[in-house]
PDB file of N, CA, C and O in Angstrom:
ATOM      1  N   ALA A  54     -91.550  26.587-142.090  1.00  0.00           N
ATOM      2  CA  ALA A  54     -92.209  25.334-141.017  1.00  0.00           C
ATOM      3  C   ALA A  54     -93.936  26.091-141.015  1.00  0.00           C
ATOM      4  O   ALA A  54     -94.311  27.173-141.554  1.00  0.00           O
ATOM      5  N   ARG A  55     -94.301  24.736-139.956  1.00  0.00           N
ATOM      6  CA  ARG A  55     -96.105  25.302-140.182  1.00  0.00           C
ATOM      7  C   ARG A  55     -96.409  24.873-138.400  1.00  0.00           C
ATOM      8  O   ARG A  55     -95.376  23.939-138.080  1.00  0.00           O
ATOM      9  N   LEU A  56     -97.308  25.596-137.712  1.00  0.00           N
ATOM     10  CA  LEU A  56     -97.788  25.350-136.410  1.00  0.00           C
ATOM     11  C   LEU A  56     -98.999  24.243-136.776  1.00  0.00           C
ATOM     12  O   LEU A  56     -99.947  24.373-137.507  1.00  0.00           O
ATOM     13  N   PRO A  57     -99.309  23.691-135.791  1.00  0.00           N
ATOM     14  CA  PRO A  57    -100.087  22.318-135.700  1.00  0.00           C
ATOM     15  C   PRO A  57    -101.725  23.299-135.309  1.00  0.00           C
ATOM     16  O   PRO A  57    -101.282  24.766-135.018  1.00  0.00           O
ATOM     17  N   HIS A  58    -102.091  22.696-135.626  1.00  0.00           N
ATOM     18  CA  HIS A  58    -104.272  24.252-135.584  1.00  0.00           C
ATOM     19  C   HIS A  58    -104.026  23.461-134.039  1.00  0.00           C
ATOM     20  O   HIS A  58    -105.273  24.503-134.000  1.00  0.00           O
ATOM     21  N   SER A  59    -103.773  22.345-133.230  1.00  0.00           N
ATOM     22  CA  SER A  59    -104.274  23.181-131.657  1.00  0.00           C
ATOM     23  C   SER A  59    -103.224  23.795-130.946  1.00  0.00           C
ATOM     24  O   SER A  59    -103.014  23.648-130.299  1.00  0.00           O
ATOM     25  N   ALA A  60    -101.582  25.244-131.771  1.00  0.00           N
ATOM     26  CA  ALA A  60    -101.578  25.947-130.785  1.00  0.00           C
ATOM     27  C   ALA A  60    -102.077  26.659-130.157  1.00  0.00           C
ATOM     28  O   ALA A  60    -103.049  27.174-130.684  1.00  0.00           O
ATOM     29  N   PRO A  61    -101.905  26.346-129.161  1.00  0.00           N
ATOM     30  CA  PRO A  61    -102.755  28.179-128.340  1.00  0.00           C
ATOM     31  C   PRO A  61    -102.446  28.903-129.038  1.00  0.00           C
ATOM     32  O   PRO A  61    -101.653  29.497-129.369  1.00  0.00           O
ATOM     33  N   ALA A  62    -103.599  29.436-128.989  1.00  0.00           N
ATOM     34  CA  ALA A  62    -103.464  30.926-129.973  1.00  0.00           C
ATOM     35  C   ALA A  62    -102.648  32.575-128.952  1.00  0.00           C
ATOM     36  O   ALA A  62    -101.758  32.825-130.479  1.00  0.00           O
ATOM     37  N   LYS A  63    -102.417  32.079-127.847  1.00  0.00           N
ATOM     38  CA  LYS A  63    -101.295  33.327-127.819  1.00  0.00           C
ATOM     39  C   LYS A  63    -100.322  32.978-127.890  1.00  0.00           C
ATOM     40  O   LYS A  63     -99.238  33.546-128.590  1.00  0.00           O
ATOM     41  N   THR A  64     -99.439  31.503-128.822  1.00  0.00           N
ATOM     42  CA  THR A  64     -98.555  31.284-129.169  1.00  0.00           C
ATOM     43  C   THR A  64     -98.795  31.845-130.605  1.00  0.00           C
ATOM     44  O   THR A  64     -97.353  32.134-131.328  1.00  0.00           O
ATOM     45  N   LEU A  65     -99.654  31.747-131.156  1.00  0.00           N
ATOM     46  CA  LEU A  65    -100.064  31.568-132.693  1.00  0.00           C
ATOM     47  C   LEU A  65     -99.471  32.775-132.847  1.00  0.00           C
ATOM     48  O   LEU A  65     -99.237  34.328-133.516  1.00  0.00           O
ATOM     49  N   LEU A  66    -100.577  33.805-131.916  1.00  0.00           N
ATOM     50  CA  LEU A  66     -99.761  35.490-131.654  1.00  0.00           C
ATOM     51  C   LEU A  66     -99.332  36.133-131.626  1.00  0.00           C
ATOM     52  O   LEU A  66     -98.949  37.135-132.404  1.00  0.00           O
ATOM     53  N   HIS A  67     -98.488  35.541-131.126  1.00  0.00           N
ATOM     54  CA  HIS A  67     -97.036  36.948-130.942  1.00  0.00           C
ATOM     55  C   HIS A  67     -95.569  35.442-131.479  1.00  0.00           C
ATOM     56  O   HIS A  67     -95.352  36.593-132.008  1.00  0.00           O
ATOM     57  N   THR A  68     -95.863  34.798-133.201  1.00  0.00           N
ATOM     58  CA  THR A  68     -95.790  34.205-134.079  1.00  0.00           C
ATOM     59  C   THR A  68     -95.602  35.638-134.959  1.00  0.00           C
ATOM     60  O   THR A  68     -94.885  35.539-136.013  1.00  0.00           O
ATOM     61  N   ALA A  69     -97.247  35.289-135.267  1.00  0.00           N
ATOM     62  CA  ALA A  69     -97.987  35.766-136.324  1.00  0.00           C
ATOM     63  C   ALA A  69     -96.893  37.684-136.700  1.00  0.00           C
ATOM     64  O   ALA A  69     -96.949  39.114-136.873  1.00  0.00           O
ATOM     65  N   LEU A  70     -96.931  38.084-135.385  1.00  0.00           N
ATOM     66  CA  LEU A  70     -96.794  39.484-134.165  1.00  0.00           C
ATOM     67  C   LEU A  70     -95.494  39.674-134.632  1.00  0.00           C
ATOM     68  O   LEU A  70     -94.829  41.112-134.734  1.00  0.00           O
ATOM     69  N   THR A  71     -94.426  38.653-134.137  1.00  0.00           N
ATOM     70  CA  THR A  71     -92.811  38.942-133.901  1.00  0.00           C
ATOM     71  C   THR A  71     -91.325  37.513-135.041  1.00  0.00           C
ATOM     72  O   THR A  71     -90.820  38.054-135.193  1.00  0.00           O
ATOM     73  N   ASP A  72     -92.630  36.963-135.079  1.00  0.00           N
ATOM     74  CA  ASP A  72     -91.115  35.721-136.353  1.00  0.00           C
ATOM     75  C   ASP A  72     -90.667  36.923-137.126  1.00  0.00           C
ATOM     76  O   ASP A  72     -91.092  38.085-138.283  1.00  0.00           O
ATOM     77  N   ALA A  73     -89.389  36.438-137.152  1.00  0.00           N
ATOM     78  CA  ALA A  73     -88.207  37.138-138.588  1.00  0.00           C
ATOM     79  C   ALA A  73     -89.316  36.427-139.869  1.00  0.00           C
ATOM     80  O   ALA A  73     -89.272  36.872-140.395  1.00  0.00           O
ATOM     81  N   ASP A  74     -89.505  35.268-139.770  1.00  0.00           N
ATOM     82  CA  ASP A  74     -90.361  34.915-141.242  1.00  0.00           C
ATOM     83  C   ASP A  74     -91.316  35.319-141.646  1.00  0.00           C
ATOM     84  O   ASP A  74     -92.242  35.165-140.838  1.00  0.00           O
ATOM     85  N   ALA A  75     -91.544  36.132-143.285  1.00  0.00           N
ATOM     86  CA  ALA A  75     -92.965  36.109-143.228  1.00  0.00           C
ATOM     87  C   ALA A  75     -93.393  35.287-143.543  1.00  0.00           C
ATOM     88  O   ALA A  75     -95.330  35.166-143.295  1.00  0.00           O
ATOM     89  N   THR A  76     -93.423  34.468-144.271  1.00  0.00           N
ATOM     90  CA  THR A  76     -94.690  32.551-144.550  1.00  0.00           C
ATOM     91  C   THR A  76     -94.770  32.422-143.458  1.00  0.00           C
ATOM     92  O   THR A  76     -96.284  32.197-142.998  1.00  0.00           O
ATOM     93  N   LEU A  77     -94.250  31.835-142.390  1.00  0.00           N
ATOM     94  CA  LEU A  77     -94.923  31.448-140.665  1.00  0.00           C
ATOM     95  C   LEU A  77     -95.650  32.711-140.755  1.00  0.00           C
ATOM     96  O   LEU A  77     -96.443  32.570-139.710  1.00  0.00           O
ATOM     97  N   ARG A  78     -95.650  34.380-139.983  1.00  0.00           N
ATOM     98  CA  ARG A  78     -95.559  35.171-139.725  1.00  0.00           C
ATOM     99  C   ARG A  78     -97.014  34.951-140.565  1.00  0.00           C
ATOM    100  O   ARG A  78     -98.485  35.179-139.774  1.00  0.00           O
ATOM    101  N   GLU A  79     -97.475  34.998-141.746  1.00  0.00           N
ATOM    102  CA  GLU A  79     -98.861  34.555-142.520  1.00  0.00           C
ATOM    103  C   GLU A  79     -99.653  33.601-141.767  1.00  0.00           C
ATOM    104  O   GLU A  79    -101.207  33.896-141.464  1.00  0.00           O
ATOM    105  N   GLN A  80     -98.833  32.283-141.555  1.00  0.00           N
ATOM    106  CA  GLN A  80     -99.942  31.162-140.927  1.00  0.00           C
ATOM    107  C   GLN A  80    -100.575  30.772-140.435  1.00  0.00           C
ATOM    108  O   GLN A  80    -100.892  30.930-139.892  1.00  0.00           O
ATOM    109  N   ALA A  81     -99.140  31.863-139.245  1.00  0.00           N
ATOM    110  CA  ALA A  81    -100.301  32.194-137.827  1.00  0.00           C
ATOM    111  C   ALA A  81    -100.704  32.891-137.674  1.00  0.00           C
ATOM    112  O   ALA A  81    -101.938  32.650-136.513  1.00  0.00           O
ATOM    113  N   ALA A  82    -100.932  33.624-138.440  1.00  0.00           N
ATOM    114  CA  ALA A  82    -102.009  35.300-137.999  1.00  0.00           C
ATOM    115  C   ALA A  82    -103.531  34.527-138.800  1.00  0.00           C
ATOM    116  O   ALA A  82    -104.881  34.434-138.547  1.00  0.00           O
ATOM    117  N   TYR A  83    -103.018  33.516-140.281  1.00  0.00           N
ATOM    118  CA  TYR A  83    -103.436  32.985-140.809  1.00  0.00           C
ATOM    119  C   TYR A  83    -104.907  31.398-139.510  1.00  0.00           C
ATOM    120  O   TYR A  83    -106.274  31.310-139.502  1.00  0.00           O
ATOM    121  N   LEU A  84    -103.769  30.917-139.179  1.00  0.00           N
ATOM    122  CA  LEU A  84    -104.477  30.107-138.289  1.00  0.00           C
ATOM    123  C   LEU A  84    -105.098  30.965-136.747  1.00  0.00           C
ATOM    124  O   LEU A  84    -106.484  30.302-136.533  1.00  0.00           O
ATOM    125  N   PHE A  85    -105.105  31.869-136.378  1.00  0.00           N
ATOM    126  CA  PHE A  85    -105.329  32.389-135.251  1.00  0.00           C
ATOM    127  C   PHE A  85    -106.347  32.906-135.521  1.00  0.00           C
ATOM    128  O   PHE A  85    -107.398  32.845-134.298  1.00  0.00           O
ATOM    129  N   SER A  86    -106.792  33.409-136.839  1.00  0.00           N
ATOM    130  CA  SER A  86    -107.643  34.216-136.861  1.00  0.00           C
ATOM    131  C   SER A  86    -109.162  33.110-138.097  1.00  0.00           C
ATOM    132  O   SER A  86    -110.240  33.199-137.820  1.00  0.00           O
ATOM    133  N   ARG A  87    -108.481  31.902-138.114  1.00  0.00           N
ATOM    134  CA  ARG A  87    -109.334  30.791-138.878  1.00  0.00           C
ATOM    135  C   ARG A  87    -110.253  30.004-137.511  1.00  0.00           C
ATOM    136  O   ARG A  87    -111.520  29.548-137.027  1.00  0.00           O
ATOM    137  N   ARG A  88    -110.063  31.048-136.391  1.00  0.00           N
ATOM    138  CA  ARG A  88    -110.192  29.715-134.993  1.00  0.00           C
ATOM    139  C   ARG A  88    -111.744  30.147-134.792  1.00  0.00           C
ATOM    140  O   ARG A  88    -112.408  31.424-135.141  1.00  0.00           O
ATOM    141  N   VAL A  89    -112.893  29.506-134.305  1.00  0.00           N
ATOM    142  CA  VAL A  89    -114.417  30.112-134.007  1.00  0.00           C
ATOM    143  C   VAL A  89    -114.232  30.919-132.919  1.00  0.00           C
ATOM    144  O   VAL A  89    -115.493  31.641-132.556  1.00  0.00           O
ATOM    145  N   SER A  90    -113.505  30.688-131.991  1.00  0.00           N
ATOM    146  CA  SER A  90    -113.548  31.962-131.113  1.00  0.00           C
ATOM    147  C   SER A  90    -112.858  33.426-131.133  1.00  0.00           C
ATOM    148  O   SER A  90    -112.949  34.156-129.434  1.00  0.00           O
ATOM    149  N   ALA A  91    -112.047  33.540-132.340  1.00  0.00           N
ATOM    150  CA  ALA A  91    -111.881  34.345-132.231  1.00  0.00           C
ATOM    151  C   ALA A  91    -112.941  35.899-132.447  1.00  0.00           C
ATOM    152  O   ALA A  91    -113.956  35.978-132.979  1.00  0.00           O
ATOM    153  N   THR A  92    -112.769  36.483-131.423  1.00  0.00           N
ATOM    154  CA  THR A  92    -113.293  38.044-131.794  1.00  0.00           C
ATOM    155  C   THR A  92    -112.611  39.260-132.520  1.00  0.00           C
ATOM    156  O   THR A  92    -111.995  39.636-132.608  1.00  0.00           O
ATOM    157  N   GLN A  93    -113.728  40.016-132.575  1.00  0.00           N
ATOM    158  CA  GLN A  93    -113.180  41.322-133.487  1.00  0.00           C
ATOM    159  C   GLN A  93    -112.067  41.727-131.967  1.00  0.00           C
ATOM    160  O   GLN A  93    -111.020  42.081-133.203  1.00  0.00           O
ATOM    161  N   PRO A  94    -112.757  41.957-131.251  1.00  0.00           N
ATOM    162  CA  PRO A  94    -111.221  42.926-130.991  1.00  0.00           C
ATOM    163  C   PRO A  94    -109.963  41.950-130.429  1.00  0.00           C
ATOM    164  O   PRO A  94    -108.595  42.913-130.818  1.00  0.00           O
ATOM    165  N   GLU A  95    -109.503  40.336-131.013  1.00  0.00           N
ATOM    166  CA  GLU A  95    -108.877  40.287-130.573  1.00  0.00           C
ATOM    167  C   GLU A  95    -108.602  40.128-132.235  1.00  0.00           C
ATOM    168  O   GLU A  95    -106.481  39.780-132.372  1.00  0.00           O
ATOM    169  N   LEU A  96    -108.286  40.007-133.459  1.00  0.00           N
ATOM    170  CA  LEU A  96    -108.726  40.339-134.729  1.00  0.00           C
ATOM    171  C   LEU A  96    -108.546  41.431-135.226  1.00  0.00           C
ATOM    172  O   LEU A  96    -107.168  41.746-135.639  1.00  0.00           O
ATOM    173  N   ALA A  97    -108.108  42.489-134.706  1.00  0.00           N
ATOM    174  CA  ALA A  97    -108.033  43.821-134.765  1.00  0.00           C
ATOM    175  C   ALA A  97    -106.941  43.702-135.399  1.00  0.00           C
ATOM    176  O   ALA A  97    -106.788  44.912-135.439  1.00  0.00           O
ATOM    177  N   PRO A  98    -105.328  43.936-134.550  1.00  0.00           N
ATOM    178  CA  PRO A  98    -104.800  44.170-133.919  1.00  0.00           C
ATOM    179  C   PRO A  98    -103.626  43.297-135.411  1.00  0.00           C
ATOM    180  O   PRO A  98    -102.735  44.343-136.461  1.00  0.00           O
ATOM    181  N   LEU A  99    -104.146  42.253-135.431  1.00  0.00           N
ATOM    182  CA  LEU A  99    -104.071  41.529-137.037  1.00  0.00           C
ATOM    183  C   LEU A  99    -104.414  43.106-138.150  1.00  0.00           C
ATOM    184  O   LEU A  99    -103.399  42.657-139.811  1.00  0.00           O
ATOM    185  N   LEU A 100    -106.000  42.380-138.373  1.00  0.00           N
ATOM    186  CA  LEU A 100    -106.428  43.220-139.397  1.00  0.00           C
ATOM    187  C   LEU A 100    -106.088  44.180-139.736  1.00  0.00           C
ATOM    188  O   LEU A 100    -105.994  45.500-141.231  1.00  0.00           O
ATOM    189  N   ASN A 101    -104.842  44.707-138.653  1.00  0.00           N
ATOM    190  CA  ASN A 101    -104.534  46.483-138.627  1.00  0.00           C
ATOM    191  C   ASN A 101    -103.349  46.699-138.931  1.00  0.00           C
ATOM    192  O   ASN A 101    -102.567  47.624-138.763  1.00  0.00           O
ATOM    193  N   HIS A 102    -103.248  45.438-138.916  1.00  0.00           N
ATOM    194  CA  HIS A 102    -101.255  45.349-138.880  1.00  0.00           C
ATOM    195  C   HIS A 102    -100.920  46.537-140.279  1.00  0.00           C
ATOM    196  O   HIS A 102    -101.543  46.245-141.733  1.00  0.00           O
ATOM    197  N   SER A 103    -100.014  47.018-140.414  1.00  0.00           N
ATOM    198  CA  SER A 103     -98.847  47.402-141.422  1.00  0.00           C
ATOM    199  C   SER A 103     -98.786  46.037-142.344  1.00  0.00           C
ATOM    200  O   SER A 103     -97.813  46.824-142.731  1.00  0.00           O
ATOM    201  N   ASP A 104     -98.517  44.890-141.481  1.00  0.00           N
ATOM    202  CA  ASP A 104     -97.355  44.103-142.361  1.00  0.00           C
ATOM    203  C   ASP A 104     -98.141  43.497-143.145  1.00  0.00           C
ATOM    204  O   ASP A 104     -99.701  42.611-142.718  1.00  0.00           O
ATOM    205  N   TYR A 105     -98.060  43.182-144.249  1.00  0.00           N
ATOM    206  CA  TYR A 105     -98.864  43.206-145.355  1.00  0.00           C
ATOM    207  C   TYR A 105     -99.434  41.591-144.897  1.00  0.00           C
ATOM    208  O   TYR A 105    -101.003  40.832-145.762  1.00  0.00           O
ATOM    209  N   ARG A 106     -97.974  41.062-144.976  1.00  0.00           N
ATOM    210  CA  ARG A 106     -98.951  40.008-144.753  1.00  0.00           C
ATOM    211  C   ARG A 106     -99.682  38.743-143.390  1.00  0.00           C
ATOM    212  O   ARG A 106    -100.480  38.513-143.693  1.00  0.00           O
ATOM    213  N   LEU A 107     -99.787  39.113-142.621  1.00  0.00           N
ATOM    214  CA  LEU A 107    -100.449  39.564-141.465  1.00  0.00           C
ATOM    215  C   LEU A 107    -101.850  39.319-142.058  1.00  0.00           C
ATOM    216  O   LEU A 107    -102.496  39.071-141.378  1.00  0.00           O
ATOM    217  N   GLN A 108    -101.562  40.687-142.267  1.00  0.00           N
ATOM    218  CA  GLN A 108    -103.912  41.799-142.494  1.00  0.00           C
ATOM    219  C   GLN A 108    -104.210  40.804-143.909  1.00  0.00           C
ATOM    220  O   GLN A 108    -105.437  39.491-143.038  1.00  0.00           O
ATOM    221  N   LEU A 109    -103.608  39.181-144.564  1.00  0.00           N
ATOM    222  CA  LEU A 109    -103.562  38.478-145.875  1.00  0.00           C
ATOM    223  C   LEU A 109    -103.828  37.634-145.045  1.00  0.00           C
ATOM    224  O   LEU A 109    -105.044  36.476-144.827  1.00  0.00           O
ATOM    225  N   GLY A 110    -102.701  36.491-143.750  1.00  0.00           N
ATOM    226  CA  GLY A 110    -103.302  35.607-143.399  1.00  0.00           C
ATOM    227  C   GLY A 110    -104.866  35.512-142.425  1.00  0.00           C
ATOM    228  O   GLY A 110    -104.984  35.271-142.426  1.00  0.00           O
ATOM    229  N   SER A 111    -103.817  36.910-141.738  1.00  0.00           N
ATOM    230  CA  SER A 111    -105.909  37.288-140.895  1.00  0.00           C
ATOM    231  C   SER A 111    -107.146  36.840-141.465  1.00  0.00           C
ATOM    232  O   SER A 111    -107.715  36.648-141.294  1.00  0.00           O
ATOM    233  N   ILE A 112    -107.358  37.578-142.728  1.00  0.00           N
ATOM    234  CA  ILE A 112    -108.426  37.431-143.909  1.00  0.00           C
ATOM    235  C   ILE A 112    -108.799  36.538-144.174  1.00  0.00           C
ATOM    236  O   ILE A 112    -109.696  35.996-144.463  1.00  0.00           O
ATOM    237  N   ARG A 113    -108.232  35.900-144.932  1.00  0.00           N
ATOM    238  CA  ARG A 113    -108.154  34.532-145.177  1.00  0.00           C
ATOM    239  C   ARG A 113    -108.850  33.706-144.370  1.00  0.00           C
ATOM    240  O   ARG A 113    -109.570  32.730-144.721  1.00  0.00           O
ATOM    241  N   GLY A 114    -107.742  33.600-142.889  1.00  0.00           N
ATOM    242  CA  GLY A 114    -108.425  32.660-141.893  1.00  0.00           C
ATOM    243  C   GLY A 114    -110.312  33.094-142.075  1.00  0.00           C
ATOM    244  O   GLY A 114    -111.303  31.986-141.264  1.00  0.00           O
ATOM    245  N   ILE A 115    -110.598  34.659-141.551  1.00  0.00           N
ATOM    246  CA  ILE A 115    -111.524  35.406-141.165  1.00  0.00           C
ATOM    247  C   ILE A 115    -111.782  34.361-142.146  1.00  0.00           C
ATOM    248  O   ILE A 115    -114.151  33.926-142.231  1.00  0.00           O
ATOM    249  N   LEU A 116    -111.795  34.156-143.877  1.00  0.00           N
ATOM    250  CA  LEU A 116    -113.571  34.422-144.306  1.00  0.00           C
ATOM    251  C   LEU A 116    -113.669  33.406-145.217  1.00  0.00           C
ATOM    252  O   LEU A 116    -114.684  32.464-145.178  1.00  0.00           O
ATOM    253  N   GLU A 117    -112.810  32.217-144.854  1.00  0.00           N
ATOM    254  CA  GLU A 117    -112.677  30.898-144.964  1.00  0.00           C
ATOM    255  C   GLU A 117    -113.673  29.958-143.791  1.00  0.00           C
ATOM    256  O   GLU A 117    -113.989  29.499-144.073  1.00  0.00           O
ATOM    257  N   LEU A 118    -112.796  30.619-143.155  1.00  0.00           N
ATOM    258  CA  LEU A 118    -114.344  29.978-141.545  1.00  0.00           C
ATOM    259  C   LEU A 118    -115.856  30.940-142.016  1.00  0.00           C
ATOM    260  O   LEU A 118    -116.625  30.534-141.688  1.00  0.00           O
ATOM    261  N   ASN A 119    -116.090  32.248-142.505  1.00  0.00           N
ATOM    262  CA  ASN A 119    -117.061  33.326-142.627  1.00  0.00           C
ATOM    263  C   ASN A 119    -116.899  33.996-143.217  1.00  0.00           C
ATOM    264  O   ASN A 119    -116.797  35.063-143.426  1.00  0.00           O
ATOM    265  N   PRO A 120    -117.579  33.700-145.105  1.00  0.00           N
ATOM    266  CA  PRO A 120    -117.024  34.321-145.989  1.00  0.00           C
ATOM    267  C   PRO A 120    -117.879  35.764-145.805  1.00  0.00           C
ATOM    268  O   PRO A 120    -117.189  37.365-146.914  1.00  0.00           O
ATOM    269  N   ALA A 121    -118.725  35.766-144.896  1.00  0.00           N
ATOM    270  CA  ALA A 121    -119.520  37.219-144.737  1.00  0.00           C
ATOM    271  C   ALA A 121    -119.479  37.494-144.055  1.00  0.00           C
ATOM    272  O   ALA A 121    -119.406  39.113-143.415  1.00  0.00           O
ATOM    273  N   ASP A 122    -118.203  37.427-143.092  1.00  0.00           N
ATOM    274  CA  ASP A 122    -117.792  38.303-142.432  1.00  0.00           C
ATOM    275  C   ASP A 122    -117.387  39.939-142.922  1.00  0.00           C
ATOM    276  O   ASP A 122    -117.064  40.229-143.158  1.00  0.00           O
ATOM    277  N   ALA A 123    -118.041  40.530-142.259  1.00  0.00           N
ATOM    278  CA  ALA A 123    -118.252  42.300-142.863  1.00  0.00           C
ATOM    279  C   ALA A 123    -116.690  42.670-142.211  1.00  0.00           C
ATOM    280  O   ALA A 123    -115.930  43.451-143.546  1.00  0.00           O
ATOM    281  N   PRO A 124    -116.538  42.852-141.569  1.00  0.00           N
ATOM    282  CA  PRO A 124    -115.358  43.512-140.924  1.00  0.00           C
ATOM    283  C   PRO A 124    -113.601  43.698-142.295  1.00  0.00           C
ATOM    284  O   PRO A 124    -113.713  43.990-143.097  1.00  0.00           O
ATOM    285  N   ALA A 125    -113.872  41.609-142.497  1.00  0.00           N
ATOM    286  CA  ALA A 125    -112.457  41.234-142.805  1.00  0.00           C
ATOM    287  C   ALA A 125    -112.826  41.023-144.269  1.00  0.00           C
ATOM    288  O   ALA A 125    -112.098  41.384-145.496  1.00  0.00           O
ATOM    289  N   ARG A 126    -114.321  41.737-145.349  1.00  0.00           N
ATOM    290  CA  ARG A 126    -114.636  41.933-146.433  1.00  0.00           C
ATOM    291  C   ARG A 126    -113.668  42.990-146.572  1.00  0.00           C
ATOM    292  O   ARG A 126    -113.542  43.887-147.843  1.00  0.00           O
ATOM    293  N   GLN A 127    -113.993  44.038-145.785  1.00  0.00           N
ATOM    294  CA  GLN A 127    -113.757  45.521-145.765  1.00  0.00           C
ATOM    295  C   GLN A 127    -112.745  45.119-146.257  1.00  0.00           C
ATOM    296  O   GLN A 127    -111.577  46.622-147.211  1.00  0.00           O
ATOM    297  N   HIS A 128    -111.616  44.564-145.161  1.00  0.00           N
ATOM    298  CA  HIS A 128    -110.547  45.334-144.823  1.00  0.00           C
ATOM    299  C   HIS A 128    -109.674  44.473-146.272  1.00  0.00           C
ATOM    300  O   HIS A 128    -108.649  44.588-146.300  1.00  0.00           O
ATOM    301  N   LEU A 129    -110.461  43.620-147.147  1.00  0.00           N
ATOM    302  CA  LEU A 129    -109.246  42.470-148.630  1.00  0.00           C
ATOM    303  C   LEU A 129    -109.460  43.443-149.541  1.00  0.00           C
ATOM    304  O   LEU A 129    -109.384  43.607-150.090  1.00  0.00           O
ATOM    305  N   ASN A 130    -111.544  44.101-149.873  1.00  0.00           N
ATOM    306  CA  ASN A 130    -111.334  45.440-150.973  1.00  0.00           C
ATOM    307  C   ASN A 130    -110.173  46.687-150.048  1.00  0.00           C
ATOM    308  O   ASN A 130    -109.473  47.043-151.248  1.00  0.00           O
ATOM    309  N   ARG A 131    -109.959  46.499-148.905  1.00  0.00           N
ATOM    310  CA  ARG A 131    -109.181  47.896-148.227  1.00  0.00           C
ATOM    311  C   ARG A 131    -108.172  47.445-149.382  1.00  0.00           C
ATOM    312  O   ARG A 131    -106.696  48.258-150.165  1.00  0.00           O
ATOM    313  N   LEU A 132    -107.286  45.644-149.504  1.00  0.00           N
ATOM    314  CA  LEU A 132    -106.290  45.552-149.027  1.00  0.00           C
ATOM    315  C   LEU A 132    -106.120  45.472-150.416  1.00  0.00           C
ATOM    316  O   LEU A 132    -104.653  46.183-151.432  1.00  0.00           O
ATOM    317  N   LEU A 133    -107.053  45.001-151.219  1.00  0.00           N
ATOM    318  CA  LEU A 133    -107.175  44.444-153.199  1.00  0.00           C
ATOM    319  C   LEU A 133    -107.379  46.718-153.991  1.00  0.00           C
ATOM    320  O   LEU A 133    -106.767  46.538-154.938  1.00  0.00           O
ATOM    321  N   ALA A 134    -108.009  47.649-153.188  1.00  0.00           N
ATOM    322  CA  ALA A 134    -107.223  48.398-153.754  1.00  0.00           C
ATOM    323  C   ALA A 134    -106.062  49.641-153.279  1.00  0.00           C
ATOM    324  O   ALA A 134    -105.560  50.084-154.359  1.00  0.00           O
ATOM    325  N   ASP A 135    -105.263  49.146-152.141  1.00  0.00           N
ATOM    326  CA  ASP A 135    -103.874  49.983-152.086  1.00  0.00           C
ATOM    327  C   ASP A 135    -102.731  49.175-152.870  1.00  0.00           C
ATOM    328  O   ASP A 135    -101.790  49.429-152.739  1.00  0.00           O
ATOM    329  N   THR A 136    -103.191  47.679-153.650  1.00  0.00           N
ATOM    330  CA  THR A 136    -102.803  46.820-154.271  1.00  0.00           C
ATOM    331  C   THR A 136    -102.596  47.429-156.328  1.00  0.00           C
ATOM    332  O   THR A 136    -102.069  47.323-156.966  1.00  0.00           O
ATOM    333  N   VAL A 137    -103.956  47.952-156.743  1.00  0.00           N
ATOM    334  CA  VAL A 137    -104.360  48.781-157.842  1.00  0.00           C
ATOM    335  C   VAL A 137    -103.349  49.900-158.026  1.00  0.00           C
ATOM    336  O   VAL A 137    -102.997  51.102-157.597  1.00  0.00           O
TER     337      VAL A 137
END
């Protein structure tokens, strides 16, 4: 299932943090993080979460919007280092 891009931010964050479906959590994290208005304090719980899928969705959303985002790039590098 996919959430529409117009879904409220609180709903996206709640879904990302609580849904049982890993694919839906990742998609919600992606959509939440891809918002132009998203701030680093809002994104931190997703980027620092123990759930790999949340981190991946959030990083992808941030970097698609802003490929030069330093915190997202650092988190991506950490994820890559952890998987090697």
